[in-house]
CSV table of C-alpha atoms in Angstrom, one decimal:
chain,number,residue,atom,x,y,z
A,1,MET,CA,119.1,93.8,102.1
A,2,ASN,CA,122.3,94.6,100.2
A,3,ASN,CA,124.0,92.0,102.3
A,4,ILE,CA,121.1,89.8,101.3
A,5,LEU,CA,121.7,89.9,97.6
A,6,LEU,CA,123.2,87.4,95.5
A,7,PRO,CA,125.8,87.5,93.0
A,8,TYR,CA,124.3,87.8,89.3
A,9,TYR,CA,125.7,84.0,88.7
A,10,PHE,CA,122.7,83.1,91.2
A,11,LYS,CA,120.2,84.0,88.6
A,12,LYS,CA,121.6,81.2,86.2
A,13,ILE,CA,121.6,78.8,89.2
A,14,GLY,CA,118.2,80.2,90.4
A,15,LEU,CA,117.1,78.8,86.9
A,16,LEU,CA,118.5,75.7,87.1
A,17,LEU,CA,117.8,74.4,90.2
A,18,PHE,CA,114.0,75.8,89.5
A,19,LEU,CA,114.0,73.9,86.3
A,20,VAL,CA,115.6,70.7,87.8
A,21,GLY,CA,112.8,70.7,90.6
A,22,PHE,CA,109.8,72.2,88.9
A,23,VAL,CA,109.8,69.5,85.9
A,24,PRO,CA,109.6,66.1,87.6
A,25,ALA,CA,107.4,67.4,90.0
A,26,PHE,CA,105.0,68.9,86.7
A,27,GLY,CA,105.6,65.9,85.1
A,28,ILE,CA,104.6,63.4,87.5
A,29,GLY,CA,101.8,65.2,88.5
A,30,PHE,CA,101.0,65.4,84.6
A,31,VAL,CA,101.1,61.7,83.8
A,32,GLU,CA,98.9,60.7,87.5
A,33,GLY,CA,96.5,63.3,86.0
A,34,PHE,CA,97.0,61.6,82.3
A,35,ILE,CA,96.6,57.9,83.8
A,36,ASP,CA,93.4,59.2,85.9
A,37,GLY,CA,91.7,60.8,83.3
A,38,PHE,CA,92.6,58.9,80.7
A,39,THR,CA,92.0,55.6,82.7
A,40,GLY,CA,89.3,56.6,84.6
A,41,ASN,CA,90.9,55.0,87.4
A,42,THR,CA,92.9,56.4,90.4
A,43,GLY,CA,94.3,52.9,90.8
A,44,ASP,CA,96.9,53.6,88.2
A,45,ARG,CA,99.4,55.4,90.1
A,46,ILE,CA,103.4,55.8,89.5
A,47,ASN,CA,105.1,54.5,92.9
A,48,ILE,CA,106.8,57.7,93.2
A,49,PRO,CA,107.7,57.8,96.9
A,50,ILE,CA,105.9,61.1,98.6
A,51,SER,CA,109.3,62.7,99.9
A,52,LEU,CA,110.6,62.6,97.0
A,53,GLU,CA,108.2,64.5,95.4
A,54,SER,CA,108.2,67.1,97.7
A,55,ILE,CA,112.3,67.2,97.8
A,56,PHE,CA,112.0,68.0,93.7
A,57,ALA,CA,109.4,70.6,95.3
A,58,ALA,CA,111.8,72.1,97.9
A,59,ILE,CA,114.5,71.9,95.4
A,60,SER,CA,112.4,74.6,92.6
A,61,TYR,CA,111.3,76.4,95.6
A,62,VAL,CA,114.7,77.0,96.4
A,63,GLY,CA,116.0,77.9,93.1
A,64,ILE,CA,112.8,80.8,92.9
A,65,VAL,CA,114.6,81.9,96.1
A,66,CYS,CA,117.7,82.4,94.7
A,67,TYR,CA,116.2,84.0,91.3
A,68,PHE,CA,114.9,86.8,93.4
A,69,LEU,CA,117.7,87.3,95.3
A,70,ALA,CA,120.2,87.3,93.0
A,71,LYS,CA,121.8,91.1,91.9
A,72,GLU,CA,121.2,92.5,88.3
A,73,LYS,CA,125.1,92.6,86.1
A,74,ILE,CA,124.8,96.1,87.2
A,75,PHE,CA,122.8,96.6,90.8
A,76,ASP,CA,123.5,100.2,91.2
A,77,GLU,CA,120.8,102.6,93.3
A,78,LEU,CA,118.8,102.8,90.3
A,79,PHE,CA,118.0,99.5,89.6
A,80,GLN,CA,117.3,99.3,93.6
A,81,GLN,CA,114.5,101.3,93.3
A,82,MET,CA,113.1,99.7,90.4
A,83,ARG,CA,113.4,96.5,92.5
A,84,ALA,CA,111.5,98.1,95.1
A,85,ASP,CA,108.9,99.9,93.5
A,86,ALA,CA,108.5,96.2,91.8
A,87,ILE,CA,108.0,94.0,94.6
A,88,ASN,CA,105.6,97.4,96.4
A,89,THR,CA,103.7,96.8,93.2
A,90,THR,CA,103.8,93.4,93.4
A,91,PHE,CA,102.4,93.3,96.7
A,92,VAL,CA,99.9,96.3,96.1
A,93,LEU,CA,98.5,93.6,93.3
A,94,SER,CA,98.4,90.8,95.8
A,95,ALA,CA,96.6,92.5,98.2
A,96,LEU,CA,94.1,93.3,95.8
A,97,VAL,CA,93.4,90.4,94.2
A,98,MET,CA,92.9,88.4,98.0
A,99,THR,CA,90.4,92.0,99.3
A,100,VAL,CA,88.6,91.3,95.6
A,101,ILE,CA,88.5,87.5,96.3
A,102,SER,CA,87.1,87.9,99.9
A,103,ILE,CA,84.4,90.1,98.7
A,104,GLY,CA,83.3,88.3,96.2
A,105,ARG,CA,83.3,85.4,98.6
A,106,PHE,CA,84.7,83.2,95.2
A,107,GLU,CA,85.1,79.8,96.6
A,108,VAL,CA,89.2,80.1,95.3
A,109,LYS,CA,91.4,77.2,96.5
A,110,TRP,CA,95.3,78.0,95.3
A,111,ALA,CA,97.6,76.3,95.9
A,112,VAL,CA,100.6,78.3,98.2
A,113,ASP,CA,103.0,77.5,95.3
A,114,LEU,CA,101.3,78.5,92.7
A,115,VAL,CA,100.6,81.6,94.6
A,116,ILE,CA,104.2,82.7,95.1
A,117,LEU,CA,105.2,81.4,91.8
A,118,LEU,CA,102.4,84.2,90.3
A,119,GLN,CA,103.9,86.5,92.4
A,120,MET,CA,107.8,86.1,91.3
A,121,ALA,CA,106.0,86.0,87.6
A,122,VAL,CA,104.2,89.0,88.6
A,123,PHE,CA,107.5,90.5,89.8
A,124,LEU,CA,109.4,89.5,86.7
A,125,ILE,CA,107.3,91.0,84.4
A,126,ILE,CA,107.1,94.6,86.2
A,127,PHE,CA,111.0,94.6,86.8
A,128,TYR,CA,111.3,93.9,83.1
A,129,PHE,CA,108.9,96.4,81.7
A,130,LYS,CA,110.7,99.5,84.5
A,131,ARG,CA,113.6,98.4,82.6
A,132,ARG,CA,112.8,98.6,79.5
A,133,SER,CA,110.7,102.2,79.8
A,134,ASN,CA,113.6,103.7,80.8
A,135,MET,CA,116.2,101.9,79.0
A,136,PRO,CA,118.3,105.0,77.3
A,137,LYS,CA,117.6,106.3,73.9
A,138,GLU,CA,121.1,108.5,73.4
A,139,ASP,CA,124.4,109.0,74.6
B,1,MET,CA,116.1,119.4,90.0
B,2,LYS,CA,117.7,120.7,87.0
B,3,ASN,CA,121.7,119.7,86.4
B,4,THR,CA,124.4,120.0,84.4
B,5,ILE,CA,125.7,116.5,84.0
B,6,LYS,CA,125.4,116.5,80.2
B,7,VAL,CA,126.9,119.5,79.5
B,8,GLU,CA,130.0,118.8,82.4
B,9,ARG,CA,130.1,115.4,80.1
B,10,ALA,CA,130.6,117.6,76.6
B,11,ARG,CA,133.2,119.6,78.5
B,12,HIS,CA,134.8,116.6,79.4
B,13,ASP,CA,134.0,115.0,76.0
B,14,MET,CA,132.6,112.0,77.7
B,15,SER,CA,130.2,109.3,77.2
B,16,GLN,CA,127.3,108.2,79.2
B,17,SER,CA,129.0,104.8,79.4
B,18,ASP,CA,132.5,106.3,80.2
B,19,LEU,CA,130.7,108.3,83.4
B,20,ALA,CA,129.2,105.5,84.6
B,21,GLU,CA,131.6,103.1,84.5
B,22,ARG,CA,133.7,105.8,86.7
B,23,ILE,CA,131.3,106.6,89.1
B,24,GLY,CA,130.2,102.5,89.2
B,25,ALA,CA,126.3,103.2,87.6
B,26,SER,CA,124.7,101.9,85.4
B,27,ARG,CA,123.9,103.8,81.6
B,28,GLN,CA,120.1,104.3,82.4
B,29,ALA,CA,120.9,105.9,85.6
B,30,ILE,CA,122.8,108.5,83.8
B,31,TYR,CA,120.0,108.9,81.1
B,32,LEU,CA,117.8,109.3,83.8
B,33,MET,CA,119.6,111.7,85.7
B,34,GLU,CA,120.1,113.9,82.2
B,35,LYS,CA,116.6,113.4,81.9
B,36,GLY,CA,115.9,115.1,85.1
B,37,LYS,CA,113.6,111.4,86.1
B,38,PHE,CA,116.2,110.6,88.7
B,39,VAL,CA,117.8,111.9,91.9
B,40,PRO,CA,121.0,110.4,92.7
B,41,SER,CA,122.0,109.9,96.3
B,42,THR,CA,124.5,111.4,98.1
B,43,LEU,CA,127.3,109.7,97.9
B,44,LEU,CA,126.5,109.1,93.6
B,45,ALA,CA,126.3,112.7,93.5
B,46,LEU,CA,129.7,114.0,95.2
B,47,LYS,CA,131.4,111.2,92.9
B,48,ILE,CA,129.7,113.0,89.6
B,49,SER,CA,131.1,116.4,91.5
B,50,THR,CA,134.6,114.6,91.9
B,51,VAL,CA,134.8,113.4,88.3
B,52,PHE,CA,134.2,116.4,86.8
B,53,ASN,CA,135.5,118.3,89.4
B,54,VAL,CA,132.7,120.5,90.2
B,55,PRO,CA,130.6,121.6,93.3
B,56,VAL,CA,128.0,119.8,93.7
B,57,ASN,CA,125.6,122.8,94.0
B,58,GLU,CA,126.8,124.1,90.6
B,59,LEU,CA,126.3,120.4,89.0
B,60,PHE,CA,122.8,120.4,90.7
B,61,THR,CA,120.5,122.9,90.9
B,62,LEU,CA,116.6,123.2,93.1
B,63,GLU,CA,113.7,124.5,91.9
B,64,ASP,CA,110.6,125.7,93.1
B,65,GLU,CA,108.2,122.4,93.2
B,66,ASP,CA,111.0,120.8,95.2
B,67,TRP,CA,110.7,122.1,98.0
B,68,SER,CA,106.4,121.6,98.3
């Protein structure tokens, strides 16, 4: 896995790519939805080619992957272990949620990108709290 | 597993940051090792042993629960 991990500065690149892709895609969707809700007329749409929206979405996904694969500033075996634990916990939580949805037969329809974003967010939160809980208190 | 990293650091007048920099680890790793909450790899243990010039099995000692 160390061979796949990217240098630390890819965190900034990834974040930038995510914002560059997410903001236009979100903006287009928001404006379209606002117009639909305000006018009640689905005909008034921003005439954006579907391929452009897909490109923006793809850029944001690449940004997410870059951010996820970027190392920390100091990435020793402790951080590798914390990262692996965070990934495991995220996976288990995702499986639990899917199990509950299956058992409860809830009619849940989530877009794939939302699932990925949620998992990414959960991973980042878990990783953050793991690092924070292991912060040195004395020297 | 117990260790004497803190004692050896004091003997060598070394801070956690200094030791971390010498062995290429984070200060958090040193802190958690001293607390007994993180077990270093063989490589890291050998590096610490080299820095302090103390054998590994004098730096780290197994406890009964490590055998279970």
